[in-house]
């Protein structure tokens, strides 16, 4: 009985970890799409034509800027200097 349990336990742990990783990857993908969708909207408002290289550059730069802003906000929120 113990031998069977020892054989099954790593599989259960692996499947559980895979599910957590899948959920985390899904969250990361949804965050990335949120950034991209916001950037596409902003670049369209700036007057860039979708499907062009300049539009793609605008989206890329806006996504990176938004990620940087979010990282700065998170760092400021967790900063030791606030205490």
Coordinates of N, CA and C in Angstrom, one line a residue:
X1 N 0.8 -1.2 0.0 CA 0.0 0.0 0.0 C 0.9 1.3 0.0
X2 N 1.9 1.3 0.9 CA 2.8 2.4 0.9 C 3.5 2.6 -0.4
X3 N 3.9 1.5 -1.0 CA 4.6 1.6 -2.3 C 3.8 2.2 -3.3
X4 N 2.5 1.9 -3.4 CA 1.6 2.5 -4.4 C 1.4 4.0 -4.1
X5 N 1.3 4.3 -2.8 CA 1.2 5.7 -2.5 C 2.4 6.5 -2.9
X6 N 3.6 5.9 -2.7 CA 4.8 6.6 -3.0 C 4.9 6.8 -4.5
X7 N 4.4 5.8 -5.3 CA 4.4 5.9 -6.8 C 3.4 7.0 -7.3
X8 N 2.3 7.1 -6.6 CA 1.3 8.1 -7.1 C 1.5 9.5 -6.7
X9 N 2.1 9.7 -5.5 CA 2.3 11.0 -4.9 C 3.1 12.0 -5.9
X10 N 4.2 11.6 -6.5 CA 4.9 12.5 -7.4 C 4.0 13.0 -8.5
X11 N 3.2 12.0 -9.0 CA 2.4 12.4 -10.2 C 1.3 13.4 -9.8
X12 N 0.7 13.2 -8.6 CA -0.3 14.2 -8.1 C 0.3 15.5 -7.9
X13 N 1.5 15.6 -7.3 CA 2.2 16.8 -7.1 C 2.5 17.5 -8.4
X14 N 3.0 16.7 -9.4 CA 3.3 17.3 -10.7 C 2.1 17.8 -11.4
X15 N 1.0 17.1 -11.4 CA -0.2 17.6 -12.0 C -0.7 18.9 -11.3
X16 N -0.6 18.9 -10.0 CA -1.0 20.1 -9.3 C -0.2 21.3 -9.6
X17 N 1.1 21.1 -9.7 CA 2.0 22.2 -10.1 C 1.8 22.7 -11.5
X18 N 1.5 21.7 -12.4 CA 1.2 22.1 -13.8 C 0.0 22.9 -13.9
X19 N -1.0 22.6 -13.1 CA -2.3 23.4 -13.1 C -2.0 24.8 -12.6
X20 N -1.3 24.9 -11.5 CA -0.9 26.2 -11.0 C -0.2 27.0 -12.0
X21 N 0.8 26.4 -12.7 CA 1.6 27.1 -13.7 C 0.8 27.5 -14.8
X22 N -0.2 26.6 -15.2 CA -1.1 27.0 -16.3 C -1.9 28.2 -16.0
X23 N -2.4 28.2 -14.8 CA -3.3 29.4 -14.3 C -2.4 30.6 -14.3
X24 N -1.2 30.5 -13.8 CA -0.3 31.7 -13.8 C 0.0 32.2 -15.2
X25 N 0.3 31.3 -16.1 CA 0.6 31.6 -17.5 C -0.7 32.3 -18.1
X26 N -1.9 31.8 -17.8 CA -3.1 32.4 -18.3 C -3.2 33.8 -17.8
X27 N -2.9 34.0 -16.6 CA -3.0 35.4 -16.0 C -2.0 36.3 -16.7
X28 N -0.8 35.8 -16.8 CA 0.3 36.6 -17.5 C -0.2 37.0 -18.9
X29 N -0.8 36.0 -19.6 CA -1.2 36.3 -21.0 C -2.3 37.3 -21.0
X30 N -3.2 37.2 -20.1 CA -4.4 38.2 -20.0 C -3.8 39.6 -19.7
X31 N -2.8 39.6 -18.8 CA -2.2 40.9 -18.5 C -1.6 41.5 -19.7
X32 N -0.8 40.7 -20.4 CA -0.2 41.1 -21.6 C -1.2 41.7 -22.7
X33 N -2.3 40.9 -22.8 CA -3.3 41.4 -23.8 C -4.0 42.7 -23.3
X34 N -4.1 42.8 -22.0 CA -4.6 44.1 -21.5 C -3.7 45.3 -21.9
X35 N -2.4 45.1 -21.7 CA -1.5 46.1 -22.1 C -1.6 46.4 -23.6
X36 N -1.6 45.3 -24.4 CA -1.6 45.5 -25.9 C -2.9 46.2 -26.3
X37 N -4.0 45.8 -25.8 CA -5.3 46.4 -26.2 C -5.3 47.9 -25.8
X38 N -4.8 48.2 -24.6 CA -4.8 49.6 -24.3 C -3.9 50.4 -25.2
X39 N -2.7 49.8 -25.5 CA -1.8 50.4 -26.4 C -2.4 50.6 -27.8
X40 N -3.1 49.6 -28.3 CA -3.7 49.7 -29.6 C -4.7 50.9 -29.7
X41 N -5.5 51.0 -28.6 CA -6.5 52.1 -28.5 C -5.8 53.4 -28.5
X42 N -4.7 53.5 -27.7 CA -4.0 54.8 -27.6 C -3.3 55.2 -28.9
X43 N -2.7 54.2 -29.5 CA -2.0 54.5 -30.8 C -3.0 54.9 -31.9
X44 N -4.2 54.3 -31.9 CA -5.2 54.7 -32.8 C -5.6 56.1 -32.6
X45 N -5.7 56.5 -31.3 CA -6.1 57.9 -31.0 C -5.0 58.9 -31.3
X46 N -3.8 58.4 -31.3 CA -2.6 59.3 -31.7 C -2.6 59.5 -33.2
X47 N -3.4 58.7 -34.0 CA -3.4 58.9 -35.4 C -2.6 57.9 -36.2
X48 N -2.0 56.9 -35.6 CA -1.2 55.9 -36.3 C -2.2 54.9 -37.0
X49 N -1.8 54.5 -38.2 CA -2.6 53.6 -39.0 C -2.3 52.1 -38.6
X50 N -3.3 51.4 -38.2 CA -3.1 50.0 -37.8 C -2.6 49.2 -39.0
X51 N -1.7 48.3 -38.7 CA -1.1 47.4 -39.7 C 0.2 48.0 -40.3
X52 N 0.7 49.1 -39.8 CA 1.9 49.7 -40.3 C 3.0 49.5 -39.2
X53 N 4.3 49.7 -39.7 CA 5.4 49.5 -38.8 C 5.4 50.6 -37.7
X54 N 5.0 51.8 -38.0 CA 4.9 52.8 -37.0 C 3.9 52.5 -35.9
X55 N 2.7 51.9 -36.4 CA 1.7 51.5 -35.4 C 2.3 50.5 -34.5
X56 N 3.0 49.5 -35.0 CA 3.6 48.4 -34.2 C 4.6 49.0 -33.3
X57 N 5.4 49.9 -33.7 CA 6.4 50.5 -32.8 C 5.7 51.3 -31.7
X58 N 4.6 52.0 -32.0 CA 3.8 52.7 -31.0 C 3.3 51.7 -30.0
X59 N 2.7 50.6 -30.5 CA 2.1 49.7 -29.5 C 3.2 49.1 -28.6
X60 N 4.3 48.7 -29.2 CA 5.4 48.2 -28.5 C 5.9 49.1 -27.4
X61 N 6.1 50.4 -27.8 CA 6.6 51.4 -26.8 C 5.6 51.6 -25.7
X62 N 4.3 51.7 -26.1 CA 3.3 51.9 -25.1 C 3.2 50.7 -24.1
X63 N 3.3 49.5 -24.6 CA 3.2 48.3 -23.8 C 4.4 48.4 -22.8
X64 N 5.6 48.6 -23.3 CA 6.8 48.7 -22.4 C 6.6 49.8 -21.4
X65 N 6.1 51.0 -21.8 CA 6.0 52.1 -20.8 C 4.9 51.7 -19.8
X66 N 3.9 51.1 -20.1 CA 2.8 50.7 -19.1 C 3.4 49.7 -18.2
X67 N 4.2 48.7 -18.7 CA 4.8 47.7 -17.8 C 5.8 48.4 -16.8
X68 N 6.5 49.4 -17.3 CA 7.4 50.1 -16.5 C 6.7 50.9 -15.4
X69 N 5.6 51.6 -15.8 CA 4.8 52.3 -14.8 C 4.2 51.4 -13.7
X70 N 3.7 50.2 -14.2 CA 3.2 49.3 -13.2 C 4.3 48.8 -12.2
X71 N 5.5 48.6 -12.8 CA 6.6 48.1 -11.9 C 7.0 49.2 -10.9
X72 N 7.0 50.5 -11.4 CA 7.3 51.6 -10.5 C 6.2 51.7 -9.4
X73 N 5.0 51.6 -9.8 CA 3.9 51.6 -8.8 C 4.0 50.5 -7.7
X74 N 4.3 49.3 -8.2 CA 4.5 48.2 -7.3 C 5.7 48.4 -6.4
X75 N 6.8 48.9 -6.9 CA 8.0 49.2 -6.1 C 7.7 50.3 -5.1
X76 N 7.0 51.3 -5.5 CA 6.7 52.4 -4.5 C 5.7 51.9 -3.5
X77 N 4.8 51.0 -3.8 CA 3.9 50.5 -2.8 C 4.6 49.7 -1.8
X78 N 5.6 48.9 -2.2 CA 6.3 48.0 -1.3 C 7.6 48.6 -0.8
X79 N 7.7 49.9 -1.0 CA 9.0 50.6 -0.6 C 9.1 50.6 0.9
X80 N 10.4 50.5 1.3 CA 10.7 50.6 2.8 C 10.6 52.1 3.2
X81 N 10.8 53.0 2.3 CA 10.8 54.4 2.6 C 9.5 55.0 3.1
X82 N 8.4 54.2 2.7 CA 7.1 54.6 3.1 C 6.8 54.5 4.6
X83 N 7.6 53.6 5.3 CA 7.4 53.3 6.7 C 7.9 54.4 7.6

